[in-house]
Amino acid sequence: MSNPHFSIIILTFNEEQHLPRLLQSIETLKAKTYVLDSGSTDQTLNICQKYRLQVRQHPFHNHPKQWDTALRCFNIQTPWVIGLDADHIVGDELCTMLKNFKDEEYTNVNGIYFNRKNYFKGKWIRFGGYYPKYLLKMFRYQVGYSDLQENMDHRFQVPSRTIIWKKGYLIEENLKENEISFWLDKHNRYSDLVAEEEIQRLTKTRTQVIKPNFWGSPNERNALLKKIWWQLPRYLRPFLYFTYRMIFQLGILDGRTGIIFHFLQGFWFRLIVDIKIDEKIGKTRRKPLNFIFSFLSLFLLFYCFNLMYIGITSPGQYYSSFLDKHFNYISSWRNFYISSAAYVLKILGYHVSTNENHLINHGFSGFKLVYSCLGYGVMSCFAAFVIAFPKSKRSKILFLAIGLTGIQLLNTLRLILISIYYKPQTAASNIDHHDIFNFMLYLILGTAVYFWIDISSKT
């Protein structure tokens, strides 16, 4: 009979060295065990078959996404689940604690941290902040989840109460790392993920799920340390961190092998990350310049085209009677404003008369609509910005349609208010309705653009 309290999920990729060792350490737990493999080509799948494990395949992108898939793709029947890597070993004392585990004794708990002992080249890394190290590895199924806001660190998160099992150890020793070239290759790949993640956090396209709290759970405390790390100057922080690990966290006591590990993991790896961040930022520095160039070019194109069209459809040296008669969108644009303002005023009960350029609200006021009042300047600026900004076409088209329509409606509202309230003495008092309107319009557009950029970046 399988363990009714918890199941175990393992991630694998070419783990013939590690998997038998892990499976032997958990064999007496009699827990249903599932394996999510990412394309092993060695004996991993044969080992799974030998132990009669349920196996599924899924391409590997990063650990958080792989764990998210693992938690969703298996039909887990137990209230708890344990997530293990193939290079883990469940120590004897931890195994005994798990044998004695009963769900009914932990009704007010959602997650349990295991105490990890990390080995490098056969050496237990006892100092430098590596012991004790508490990892959330056991949690209630469909309550705990993989933190997809992490790009490399595969941390499980759970809401509500967690506890720490300080006794008993989860042993982690990757035998492949006995060859330093494997360790360097692996962490070179990891450095790409970490650099990408930090850039996304700098641009606020990736945020922390868990609230940083020094006095909270190990995950909350780690979130605070990462937040502090992101604020430190690049290139200086690897030196500071390595010094802190070696001196204040006594990493020097780990001996020759331990010092090599602390140097590689605490300095070399983090220095490579900083270098790659600068490389990636350097590649993206062209994007703001491209945006500025595109925006200015489009704005000048739209604005100058409107000015040119006004020139060739108005009597003068470059006048084109054909364009004026058949394709004069400027005149139609002006007629739209006058007609729509007159229509609304008539509905409101005002006596209105209009001609090609004027609207008169008898007994009140009116306006002469010159070309500069059409708003082609602000519309050219808005359209150029939205088109040039690096967002999806669908988002651009939708926002462009809403924005241009909004400008038309606001300008029409301005003309209606002028027709009702504008008096000659108002002009004499140096209150320019153009300035007031432009200020309000740019304020509204600026706010709308801010939320558009913010919402688009989050999605």
Coordinates of C-alpha atoms in Angstrom, one line a residue, residues 43-408:
Q43 CA 19.7 5.0 -18.7
T44 CA 17.4 7.4 -16.7
L45 CA 14.1 6.1 -18.3
N46 CA 15.2 2.5 -17.8
I47 CA 15.8 3.1 -14.1
C48 CA 12.3 4.7 -13.8
Q49 CA 10.8 1.6 -15.5
K50 CA 12.7 -0.6 -13.1
Y51 CA 11.3 1.2 -10.1
R52 CA 7.8 1.4 -11.8
L53 CA 7.6 5.1 -11.6
Q54 CA 5.1 7.2 -13.6
V55 CA 7.1 9.2 -16.1
R56 CA 6.1 12.1 -18.4
Q57 CA 8.2 14.1 -20.8
H58 CA 8.3 17.9 -21.1
P59 CA 10.9 20.2 -22.8
F60 CA 13.1 22.1 -20.3
H61 CA 13.1 25.9 -20.3
N62 CA 14.0 26.7 -16.7
H63 CA 13.4 25.1 -13.3
P64 CA 10.4 27.2 -12.2
K65 CA 8.5 26.5 -15.4
Q66 CA 9.5 22.8 -15.3
W67 CA 8.2 22.5 -11.7
D68 CA 5.0 24.3 -12.6
T69 CA 4.4 21.7 -15.3
A70 CA 5.3 18.9 -12.9
L71 CA 2.7 20.0 -10.4
R72 CA 0.0 20.2 -13.0
C73 CA 0.6 17.2 -15.2
F74 CA 0.3 14.4 -12.7
N75 CA -2.8 13.1 -11.0
I76 CA -1.7 13.5 -7.4
Q77 CA -4.0 11.7 -5.0
T78 CA -2.3 12.7 -1.7
P79 CA -2.8 15.8 0.4
W80 CA 1.0 16.6 0.4
V81 CA 3.7 16.5 -2.2
I82 CA 7.5 16.6 -2.0
G83 CA 9.6 18.1 -4.8
L84 CA 13.1 16.7 -5.2
D85 CA 15.9 17.1 -7.7
A86 CA 17.6 13.9 -8.9
D87 CA 20.9 14.8 -7.2
H88 CA 19.2 14.9 -3.8
I89 CA 19.4 12.2 -1.1
V90 CA 17.0 11.9 1.8
G91 CA 19.1 11.4 4.9
D92 CA 18.3 8.7 7.4
E93 CA 16.9 11.0 10.1
L94 CA 14.8 13.0 7.6
C95 CA 13.5 9.7 6.2
T96 CA 12.5 8.6 9.7
M97 CA 10.6 11.9 10.2
L98 CA 8.8 11.4 6.9
K99 CA 7.9 7.9 7.8
N100 CA 6.2 9.2 11.0
F101 CA 4.5 12.1 9.1
K102 CA 0.7 12.1 9.3
D103 CA -1.4 14.7 7.6
E104 CA -3.9 15.0 10.5
E105 CA -1.1 16.1 12.8
Y106 CA -0.3 19.1 10.5
T107 CA -3.8 20.5 9.8
N108 CA -2.7 24.1 10.4
V109 CA 0.5 23.9 8.3
N110 CA 0.8 24.3 4.5
G111 CA 4.5 23.9 4.0
I112 CA 7.6 22.3 5.5
Y113 CA 11.2 23.4 5.0
F114 CA 14.0 20.8 4.9
N115 CA 17.5 21.4 6.1
R116 CA 19.9 21.0 3.2
K117 CA 23.5 19.8 3.3
N118 CA 25.4 20.8 0.1
Y119 CA 28.4 18.9 -1.1
F120 CA 31.0 20.0 -3.7
K121 CA 33.6 17.5 -5.0
G122 CA 32.8 15.3 -2.0
K123 CA 33.3 18.1 0.5
W124 CA 30.4 19.3 2.8
I125 CA 30.2 23.0 2.4
R126 CA 29.5 23.9 6.0
F127 CA 30.3 27.6 6.1
G128 CA 29.9 30.6 3.9
G129 CA 26.2 30.8 4.5
Y130 CA 25.5 27.3 3.1
Y131 CA 24.6 25.6 6.3
P132 CA 22.0 25.6 7.7
K133 CA 20.1 26.2 4.5
Y134 CA 16.3 25.7 4.6
L135 CA 14.4 24.8 1.4
L136 CA 10.7 24.6 1.1
K137 CA 10.4 21.1 -0.4
M138 CA 7.2 19.7 1.1
F139 CA 3.8 21.4 0.8
R140 CA 0.1 20.8 0.4
Y141 CA -0.9 19.8 -3.1
Q142 CA -2.6 22.6 -5.0
V143 CA -1.7 25.0 -2.3
G144 CA 2.0 25.2 -2.9
Y145 CA 3.2 26.4 -6.3
S146 CA 6.3 27.1 -8.3
D147 CA 7.4 30.7 -8.3
L148 CA 7.3 31.6 -12.0
Q149 CA 8.7 35.1 -11.2
E150 CA 12.0 33.4 -10.7
N151 CA 14.1 32.6 -13.8
M152 CA 16.6 30.2 -12.2
D153 CA 16.0 29.7 -8.5
H154 CA 13.3 27.0 -8.3
R155 CA 11.5 28.0 -5.2
F156 CA 8.2 26.7 -4.1
Q157 CA 5.9 29.1 -2.4
V158 CA 2.9 28.5 -0.1
P159 CA 0.5 31.0 1.5
S160 CA -0.1 30.9 5.2
R161 CA 1.9 28.9 7.8
T162 CA 5.1 27.0 7.2
I163 CA 7.4 25.2 9.6
I164 CA 11.1 24.2 9.5
W165 CA 12.4 20.7 10.2
K166 CA 15.9 21.6 11.5
K167 CA 16.7 18.0 12.3
G168 CA 17.3 15.5 9.5
Y169 CA 19.0 16.5 6.3
L170 CA 18.3 16.7 2.6
I171 CA 21.7 16.0 1.0
E172 CA 22.5 17.6 -2.3
E173 CA 25.6 16.4 -4.2
N174 CA 25.8 16.6 -8.0
L175 CA 28.5 14.0 -9.0
K176 CA 28.8 15.5 -12.5
E177 CA 30.2 18.7 -10.8
N178 CA 33.3 16.6 -9.9
E179 CA 34.4 17.7 -13.4
I180 CA 34.9 21.4 -13.1
S181 CA 34.0 21.9 -16.8
F182 CA 30.5 20.7 -16.1
W183 CA 30.1 23.1 -13.2
L184 CA 31.3 26.0 -15.4
D185 CA 29.1 25.1 -18.3
K186 CA 26.1 24.8 -16.1
H187 CA 26.6 28.1 -14.3
N188 CA 27.4 29.8 -17.6
R189 CA 23.9 28.8 -18.7
Y190 CA 22.4 29.8 -15.4
S191 CA 24.1 33.2 -15.7
D192 CA 22.1 33.9 -18.8
L193 CA 18.9 33.2 -16.9
V194 CA 19.9 35.3 -13.9
A195 CA 21.0 38.3 -16.1
E196 CA 17.8 38.1 -18.1
E197 CA 15.8 38.0 -14.9
E198 CA 17.5 41.0 -13.3
I199 CA 17.1 43.1 -16.5
Q200 CA 13.4 42.3 -16.4
R201 CA 13.2 43.4 -12.8
L202 CA 15.0 46.6 -13.7
T203 CA 12.4 47.3 -16.3
K204 CA 9.6 46.2 -13.9
T205 CA 8.4 43.5 -16.3
R206 CA 9.2 40.9 -13.6
T207 CA 8.3 41.4 -9.9
Q208 CA 8.7 39.4 -6.7
V209 CA 5.7 37.3 -5.7
I210 CA 6.7 37.0 -2.1
K211 CA 6.9 39.9 0.3
P212 CA 10.5 40.5 1.6
N213 CA 10.7 40.2 5.4
F214 CA 13.8 39.7 7.4
W215 CA 11.8 38.3 10.3
G216 CA 9.6 36.0 8.1
S217 CA 10.1 32.6 6.6
P218 CA 13.3 31.5 4.9
N219 CA 11.7 32.4 1.5
E220 CA 10.7 35.8 2.7
R221 CA 14.1 36.5 4.2
N222 CA 15.7 35.3 0.9
A223 CA 13.4 37.7 -1.0
L224 CA 14.7 40.6 1.1
L225 CA 18.4 39.7 0.5
K226 CA 17.7 39.5 -3.2
K227 CA 16.0 42.9 -3.2
I228 CA 19.1 44.3 -1.4
W229 CA 21.4 42.6 -3.9
W230 CA 19.6 44.2 -6.9
Q231 CA 20.2 47.7 -5.4
L232 CA 24.0 47.1 -5.1
P233 CA 26.3 48.5 -7.8
R234 CA 27.2 45.9 -10.4
Y235 CA 30.9 44.6 -10.3
L236 CA 31.3 45.8 -6.8
R237 CA 28.7 43.5 -5.3
P238 CA 30.5 40.2 -6.3
F239 CA 33.6 41.5 -4.3
L240 CA 31.4 42.5 -1.3
Y241 CA 29.5 39.2 -1.3
F242 CA 32.6 37.0 -1.7
T243 CA 34.3 38.9 1.2
Y244 CA 31.2 38.6 3.3
R245 CA 31.0 34.8 2.7
M246 CA 34.7 34.2 3.3
I247 CA 35.2 36.3 6.4
F248 CA 31.9 37.1 8.2
Q249 CA 30.3 33.7 7.3
L250 CA 33.6 31.9 7.8
G251 CA 33.8 30.4 4.4
I252 CA 37.6 30.2 4.8
L253 CA 37.0 27.4 7.3
D254 CA 35.7 25.1 4.5
G255 CA 39.3 24.4 3.4
R256 CA 40.8 24.3 -0.1
T257 CA 37.8 22.7 -1.8
G258 CA 35.3 24.9 0.0
I259 CA 37.3 28.1 -0.9
I260 CA 37.2 27.1 -4.5
F261 CA 33.5 26.6 -4.3
H262 CA 32.9 29.9 -2.6
F263 CA 35.1 31.7 -5.2
L264 CA 33.2 30.1 -8.1
Q265 CA 29.7 30.4 -6.7
G266 CA 30.0 33.6 -4.7
F267 CA 32.3 35.6 -7.0
W268 CA 32.9 34.2 -10.5
F269 CA 29.3 33.3 -11.2
R270 CA 28.0 36.7 -10.0
L271 CA 30.7 38.6 -11.8
I272 CA 29.7 36.8 -15.0
V273 CA 26.1 37.7 -14.4
D274 CA 27.0 41.4 -14.1
I275 CA 29.0 41.3 -17.3
K276 CA 26.1 39.7 -19.1
I277 CA 23.7 42.2 -17.8
D278 CA 25.8 45.0 -19.2
E279 CA 26.1 43.1 -22.5
K280 CA 22.4 42.7 -22.8
I281 CA 21.7 46.3 -21.8
G282 CA 24.2 47.4 -24.4
K283 CA 22.3 45.5 -27.0
T284 CA 19.0 47.1 -25.9
R285 CA 20.4 50.6 -25.8
R286 CA 19.7 50.9 -29.5
K287 CA 16.0 50.3 -28.9
P288 CA 15.4 53.7 -27.1
L289 CA 17.4 55.5 -29.9
N290 CA 15.4 53.6 -32.5
F291 CA 12.1 54.6 -30.8
I292 CA 13.2 58.3 -30.6
F293 CA 14.2 58.3 -34.2
S294 CA 11.0 56.6 -35.3
F295 CA 8.8 58.9 -33.2
L296 CA 10.4 62.1 -34.4
S297 CA 10.3 60.9 -38.1
L298 CA 6.7 59.9 -37.9
F299 CA 5.7 63.1 -36.1
L300 CA 7.4 65.3 -38.7
L301 CA 5.9 63.2 -41.5
F302 CA 2.3 63.4 -40.1
Y303 CA 2.6 67.1 -39.1
C304 CA 4.3 68.3 -42.2
F305 CA 1.9 66.3 -44.4
N306 CA -1.1 68.0 -42.8
L307 CA 0.5 71.4 -43.3
M308 CA 1.3 70.6 -46.9
Y309 CA -2.2 69.4 -47.5
I310 CA -3.6 72.6 -46.0
G311 CA -1.4 74.6 -48.4
I312 CA -2.4 72.7 -51.5
T313 CA -6.1 72.8 -50.7
S314 CA -6.2 76.5 -49.9
P315 CA -6.1 79.2 -52.7
G316 CA -2.5 80.2 -53.3
Q317 CA 0.7 79.3 -55.3
Y318 CA 0.4 75.6 -54.9
Y319 CA -3.4 75.3 -54.9
S320 CA -4.9 72.1 -56.4
S321 CA -8.5 72.5 -57.2
F322 CA -8.8 68.7 -57.8
L323 CA -7.6 67.8 -54.3
D324 CA -9.7 70.6 -52.8
K325 CA -12.8 69.4 -54.5
H326 CA -12.5 65.6 -54.2
F327 CA -10.0 64.7 -51.4
N328 CA -10.0 67.7 -49.0
Y329 CA -10.0 65.7 -45.7
I330 CA -8.9 68.9 -43.8
S331 CA -12.1 70.7 -44.9
S332 CA -14.2 67.6 -44.0
W333 CA -12.4 67.5 -40.7
R334 CA -13.3 71.1 -39.9
N335 CA -16.9 70.6 -41.1
F336 CA -17.2 67.6 -38.7
Y337 CA -16.3 69.7 -35.7
I338 CA -18.7 72.5 -36.6
S339 CA -21.5 70.2 -37.5
S340 CA -21.1 68.0 -34.4
A341 CA -20.9 71.0 -32.1
A342 CA -24.0 72.5 -33.7
Y343 CA -25.9 69.3 -33.4
V344 CA -25.2 69.0 -29.7
L345 CA -26.0 72.6 -29.1
K346 CA -29.4 72.3 -30.9
I347 CA -30.2 69.2 -28.8
L348 CA -29.5 71.3 -25.7
G349 CA -32.0 73.9 -26.9
Y350 CA -29.7 76.6 -28.3
H351 CA -30.4 78.6 -31.5
V352 CA -27.4 78.0 -33.7
S353 CA -26.3 79.0 -37.2
T354 CA -23.2 77.9 -39.1
N355 CA -21.2 78.4 -42.3
E356 CA -18.0 76.9 -43.6
N357 CA -15.8 78.4 -40.9
H358 CA -18.1 79.8 -38.2
L359 CA -20.6 78.7 -35.6
I360 CA -22.8 81.3 -33.9
N361 CA -24.8 80.5 -30.8
H362 CA -27.3 83.3 -30.8
G363 CA -27.5 85.2 -27.5
F364 CA -24.4 83.5 -26.2
S365 CA -21.1 83.2 -28.1
G366 CA -19.5 81.2 -31.0
F367 CA -16.3 80.6 -32.7
K368 CA -14.3 80.7 -36.0
L369 CA -12.6 77.4 -36.5
V370 CA -9.2 78.0 -38.1
Y371 CA -6.9 75.2 -39.1
S372 CA -4.7 75.5 -36.1
C373 CA -7.7 74.6 -33.9
L374 CA -8.2 71.2 -35.5
G375 CA -5.6 69.5 -33.3
Y376 CA -3.5 68.0 -36.0
G377 CA -0.4 68.8 -34.0
V378 CA -1.4 66.8 -30.9
M379 CA -2.9 64.1 -33.0
S380 CA 0.3 63.8 -35.0
C381 CA 2.3 63.6 -31.8
F382 CA 0.0 61.0 -30.3
A383 CA -0.1 58.8 -33.4
A384 CA 3.6 58.9 -33.9
F385 CA 4.3 58.0 -30.3
V386 CA 1.9 55.0 -30.3
I387 CA 3.1 53.7 -33.6
A388 CA 6.8 54.0 -32.7
F389 CA 6.5 52.5 -29.3
P390 CA 7.6 48.8 -29.0
K391 CA 4.2 47.1 -28.2
S392 CA 2.0 44.6 -30.0
K393 CA 0.1 45.7 -33.1
R394 CA -3.2 44.8 -31.5
S395 CA -2.4 47.0 -28.5
K396 CA -1.3 49.8 -30.7
I397 CA -4.4 49.7 -33.0
L398 CA -6.8 49.6 -30.1
F399 CA -5.1 52.4 -28.1
L400 CA -4.7 54.5 -31.3
A401 CA -8.4 54.2 -32.1
I402 CA -9.4 55.1 -28.5
G403 CA -6.9 58.0 -28.3
L404 CA -7.7 59.6 -31.6
T405 CA -11.5 59.3 -30.9
G406 CA -11.0 60.8 -27.5
I407 CA -9.1 63.8 -28.9
Q408 CA -12.0 64.4 -31.3

